[in-house]
């Protein structure tokens, strides 16, 4: 019964897409290129819903992303390149290939072993001319890209022997940032700040922390506290611009106590 519902729902969304592509002026005009930015936006909206643990929002945004998968598949079908069935079957083939510990005779008993095997299989399957890092999408946000680059490099064995050793690199990069700050060279400072961020992102990776989630958590915390501070100032008949540094610091500490 449950499988029938899933098949019925899949058939329905494909039929709706066929109808929209034929009859809707906007849908008829869309191309791979015109949908690209919308797809990126929908992905970030899903990320927001996940961060908020908003289950209704996650469900809605997954539907929006599914629309894009179906839409691209329809465009591929019209060009004679691929269709939705091909997308699904290729995905299944890829998952089976990359899970030999389930569908073959390879042993992988921990998530780490599965991930290492996954990366090795992906590299073997890819065009070797692209190298280990060739599969990292160019359009990824810089923080996410840095994390993936570190993961892929580590899968080859290029990593710190002990995770604690990464802090020597972080301290080294901090010192280099401070050196360039004294020289007041914006270009060199930018390069050294980049190196510092990269080292910190690798530290997150080694300690099992998602840097994007960690930074977003801090963003939300700062916004929450700053809004409280601003409202407290308004309640006293002031704007933040009118307060001294000491007065703002007092309101900030009060806002923190409300956590």
Coordinates of C-alpha atoms in Angstrom, one line a residue:
X1 CA 0.0 0.0 0.0
X2 CA 2.7 2.5 1.0
X3 CA 4.8 1.7 -2.2
X4 CA 1.6 2.2 -4.3
X5 CA 1.2 5.7 -2.7
X6 CA 4.8 6.6 -3.5
X7 CA 4.5 5.4 -7.1
X8 CA 1.2 7.3 -7.5
X9 CA 2.7 10.5 -6.1
X10 CA 5.7 10.2 -8.4
X11 CA 3.5 9.7 -11.5
X12 CA 1.4 12.7 -10.4
X13 CA 4.3 15.1 -10.1
X14 CA 5.7 14.0 -13.5
X15 CA 2.2 14.5 -15.1
X16 CA 1.9 17.9 -13.5
X17 CA 5.3 18.8 -14.9
X18 CA 4.3 17.6 -18.4
X19 CA 1.1 19.8 -18.3
X20 CA 3.0 22.9 -17.0
X21 CA 5.6 22.5 -19.7
X22 CA 3.0 22.4 -22.4
X23 CA 0.5 25.0 -21.1
X24 CA 2.2 27.5 -18.8
X25 CA 3.9 30.4 -20.6
X26 CA 6.5 30.8 -17.8
X27 CA 7.3 27.1 -17.6
X28 CA 7.6 26.8 -21.4
X29 CA 10.3 29.4 -21.4
X30 CA 12.6 27.9 -18.8
X31 CA 16.0 26.4 -19.6
X32 CA 18.8 24.7 -17.6
X33 CA 20.5 28.1 -17.3
X34 CA 17.4 30.1 -16.3
X35 CA 16.6 27.6 -13.5
X36 CA 20.1 27.5 -12.1
X37 CA 19.9 30.5 -9.7
X38 CA 16.5 29.4 -8.5
X39 CA 17.8 25.9 -7.7
X40 CA 20.6 27.5 -5.6
X41 CA 18.1 29.7 -3.8
X42 CA 15.9 26.7 -3.0
X43 CA 18.8 24.7 -1.7
X44 CA 19.6 27.5 0.8
X45 CA 16.0 27.8 1.8
X46 CA 16.1 24.0 2.6
X47 CA 19.3 24.6 4.6
X48 CA 17.5 27.4 6.6
X49 CA 14.6 25.0 7.4
X50 CA 17.0 22.3 8.5
X51 CA 18.9 24.7 10.7
X52 CA 15.6 25.8 12.3
X53 CA 14.5 22.1 12.7
X54 CA 11.2 23.3 11.0
X55 CA 9.8 20.0 9.8
X56 CA 6.9 21.6 7.9
X57 CA 9.5 23.9 6.2
X58 CA 11.8 21.0 5.4
X59 CA 8.9 19.1 3.8
X60 CA 7.9 22.2 1.7
X61 CA 11.5 22.9 0.6
X62 CA 12.1 19.3 -0.3
X63 CA 9.1 19.6 -2.6
X64 CA 10.5 22.7 -4.2
X65 CA 13.9 20.9 -4.8
X66 CA 12.1 17.9 -6.2
X67 CA 10.3 20.2 -8.6
X68 CA 13.7 21.3 -9.9
X69 CA 14.9 17.7 -10.3
X70 CA 11.7 16.9 -12.3
X71 CA 12.0 20.1 -14.3
X72 CA 15.7 19.5 -15.3
X73 CA 14.7 15.9 -16.1
X74 CA 11.9 17.1 -18.4
X75 CA 14.3 19.5 -20.1
X76 CA 16.8 16.6 -20.6
X77 CA 14.0 14.5 -22.1
X78 CA 13.1 17.2 -24.5
X79 CA 16.7 17.4 -25.7
X80 CA 16.9 13.6 -26.0
X81 CA 19.8 13.6 -23.5
X82 CA 18.2 11.9 -20.4
X83 CA 14.9 11.6 -18.6
X84 CA 13.6 11.2 -15.0
X85 CA 13.9 7.4 -15.2
X86 CA 17.5 7.6 -16.3
X87 CA 18.3 10.0 -13.4
X88 CA 16.7 7.6 -10.9
X89 CA 18.4 4.5 -12.4
X90 CA 21.8 6.2 -12.6
X91 CA 21.4 7.2 -9.0
X92 CA 20.6 3.6 -7.9
X93 CA 23.5 2.3 -9.9
X94 CA 25.9 4.8 -8.2
X95 CA 24.6 4.0 -4.7
X96 CA 25.0 0.3 -5.3
X97 CA 28.5 0.8 -6.7
X98 CA 29.5 3.0 -3.8
X99 CA 28.2 0.6 -1.1
X100 CA 30.1 -2.6 -1.7
X101 CA 29.9 -3.3 2.0
X102 CA 26.1 -3.7 1.4
X103 CA 26.0 -5.1 -2.1
X104 CA 29.4 -6.7 -2.3
X105 CA 32.0 -8.4 -0.2
X106 CA 33.8 -5.3 1.2
X107 CA 33.8 -4.8 4.9
X108 CA 33.1 -1.4 6.5
X109 CA 31.9 -1.4 10.0
X110 CA 32.1 2.3 11.0
X111 CA 30.9 5.5 9.3
X112 CA 34.5 6.5 8.9
X113 CA 35.4 3.4 7.0
X114 CA 32.3 3.8 4.8
X115 CA 33.2 7.4 4.0
X116 CA 36.9 6.5 3.2
X117 CA 35.7 3.8 0.9
X118 CA 33.2 6.1 -0.7
X119 CA 35.8 8.7 -1.5
X120 CA 38.2 6.1 -2.9
X121 CA 35.4 4.7 -5.2
X122 CA 34.4 8.2 -6.4
X123 CA 38.0 9.0 -7.3
X124 CA 38.4 5.7 -9.1
X125 CA 35.2 6.3 -11.1
X126 CA 36.0 9.9 -12.0
X127 CA 38.2 11.0 -14.9
X128 CA 41.7 10.8 -13.3
X129 CA 42.8 13.9 -15.2
X130 CA 40.7 15.9 -12.9
X131 CA 42.6 14.7 -9.9
X132 CA 41.5 14.2 -6.3
X133 CA 40.0 17.6 -6.0
X134 CA 38.5 17.9 -9.4
X135 CA 35.1 16.7 -8.2
X136 CA 34.6 19.7 -5.8
X137 CA 32.0 21.9 -7.5
X138 CA 33.4 25.3 -8.4
X139 CA 30.2 27.1 -7.4
X140 CA 30.2 25.9 -3.8
X141 CA 30.4 28.6 -1.1
X142 CA 34.0 29.1 0.0
X143 CA 33.5 27.6 3.5
X144 CA 31.8 24.5 2.2
X145 CA 34.3 24.1 -0.5
X146 CA 37.2 24.4 1.9
X147 CA 35.6 21.7 4.1
X148 CA 35.2 19.4 1.1
X149 CA 38.7 20.0 -0.2
X150 CA 40.1 19.1 3.3
X151 CA 37.9 15.9 3.3
X152 CA 39.1 14.8 -0.1
X153 CA 42.7 15.5 0.6
X154 CA 42.5 13.6 3.9
X155 CA 41.0 10.6 2.0
X156 CA 44.4 10.2 0.2
X157 CA 46.2 10.2 3.6
X158 CA 47.3 13.9 3.3
X159 CA 46.3 15.0 6.8
X160 CA 47.6 15.6 10.2
X161 CA 48.8 12.5 12.0
X162 CA 47.0 13.6 15.2
X163 CA 44.1 16.0 15.1
X164 CA 45.6 18.0 17.9
X165 CA 48.5 18.9 15.6
X166 CA 46.2 21.2 13.6
X167 CA 46.4 23.8 16.3
X168 CA 50.1 24.3 15.6
X169 CA 49.0 25.3 12.0
X170 CA 46.2 27.6 13.4
X171 CA 48.7 29.4 15.7
X172 CA 51.2 29.7 12.8
X173 CA 48.5 31.3 10.6
X174 CA 47.5 33.7 13.3
X175 CA 51.1 34.8 13.6
X176 CA 51.3 35.4 9.9
X177 CA 48.1 37.4 9.9
X178 CA 49.5 39.6 12.6
X179 CA 52.7 40.1 10.7
X180 CA 50.8 41.3 7.6
X181 CA 48.6 43.5 9.7
X182 CA 51.7 45.3 10.9
X183 CA 52.9 45.7 7.3
X184 CA 49.4 47.0 6.4
X185 CA 49.3 45.2 3.1
X186 CA 45.6 44.5 2.2
X187 CA 46.4 41.9 -0.4
X188 CA 48.8 40.0 1.8
X189 CA 46.4 40.3 4.8
X190 CA 43.6 38.8 2.7
X191 CA 45.8 35.8 1.7
X192 CA 46.8 35.2 5.3
X193 CA 43.2 35.5 6.6
X194 CA 42.3 33.0 4.0
X195 CA 45.0 30.6 5.2
X196 CA 43.7 31.1 8.8
X197 CA 40.1 30.4 7.8
X198 CA 41.2 27.3 5.9
X199 CA 43.2 26.0 9.0
X200 CA 40.2 26.6 11.3
X201 CA 37.9 24.8 8.9
X202 CA 40.2 21.8 8.8
X203 CA 40.2 21.9 12.6
X204 CA 36.4 21.7 12.5
X205 CA 36.7 18.7 10.2
X206 CA 39.1 16.9 12.4
X207 CA 36.9 17.4 15.5
X208 CA 33.7 16.4 13.7
X209 CA 32.2 19.9 13.6
X210 CA 30.4 21.4 10.6
X211 CA 31.9 24.9 10.3
X212 CA 28.9 26.2 8.3
X213 CA 26.5 25.1 11.1
X214 CA 28.8 26.4 13.8
X215 CA 29.1 29.8 12.2
X216 CA 25.4 30.0 11.5
X217 CA 24.7 29.1 15.1
X218 CA 26.9 32.0 16.2
X219 CA 25.3 34.4 13.7
X220 CA 21.9 33.6 15.1
X221 CA 23.1 34.0 18.7
X222 CA 24.7 37.4 17.9
X223 CA 21.6 38.6 16.1
X224 CA 19.4 37.5 19.0
X225 CA 21.6 39.3 21.6
X226 CA 22.0 42.4 19.5
X227 CA 18.2 42.7 19.0
X228 CA 17.7 42.4 22.7
X229 CA 20.4 45.1 23.3
X230 CA 18.7 47.4 20.8
X231 CA 15.3 46.9 22.3
X232 CA 16.6 47.6 25.8
X233 CA 18.1 50.9 24.5
X234 CA 14.8 51.8 22.9
X235 CA 13.0 51.1 26.1
X236 CA 15.2 53.6 27.8
X237 CA 14.5 56.2 25.0
X238 CA 17.8 55.8 23.2
X239 CA 19.3 54.5 20.0
X240 CA 22.5 52.6 20.1
X241 CA 24.2 55.4 18.3
X242 CA 23.6 57.6 21.3
X243 CA 25.2 55.3 23.8
X244 CA 28.8 55.1 24.9
X245 CA 30.9 52.0 24.5
X246 CA 30.5 51.3 28.2
X247 CA 26.7 51.6 28.1
X248 CA 26.5 49.3 25.1
X249 CA 28.8 46.8 26.7
X250 CA 26.5 46.8 29.8
X251 CA 23.4 46.2 27.6
X252 CA 25.3 43.4 25.8
X253 CA 26.1 41.6 29.0
X254 CA 22.5 41.9 30.1
X255 CA 21.3 40.5 26.8
X256 CA 23.7 37.5 27.3
X257 CA 22.3 36.8 30.7
X258 CA 18.8 36.3 29.1
X259 CA 20.1 33.2 27.2

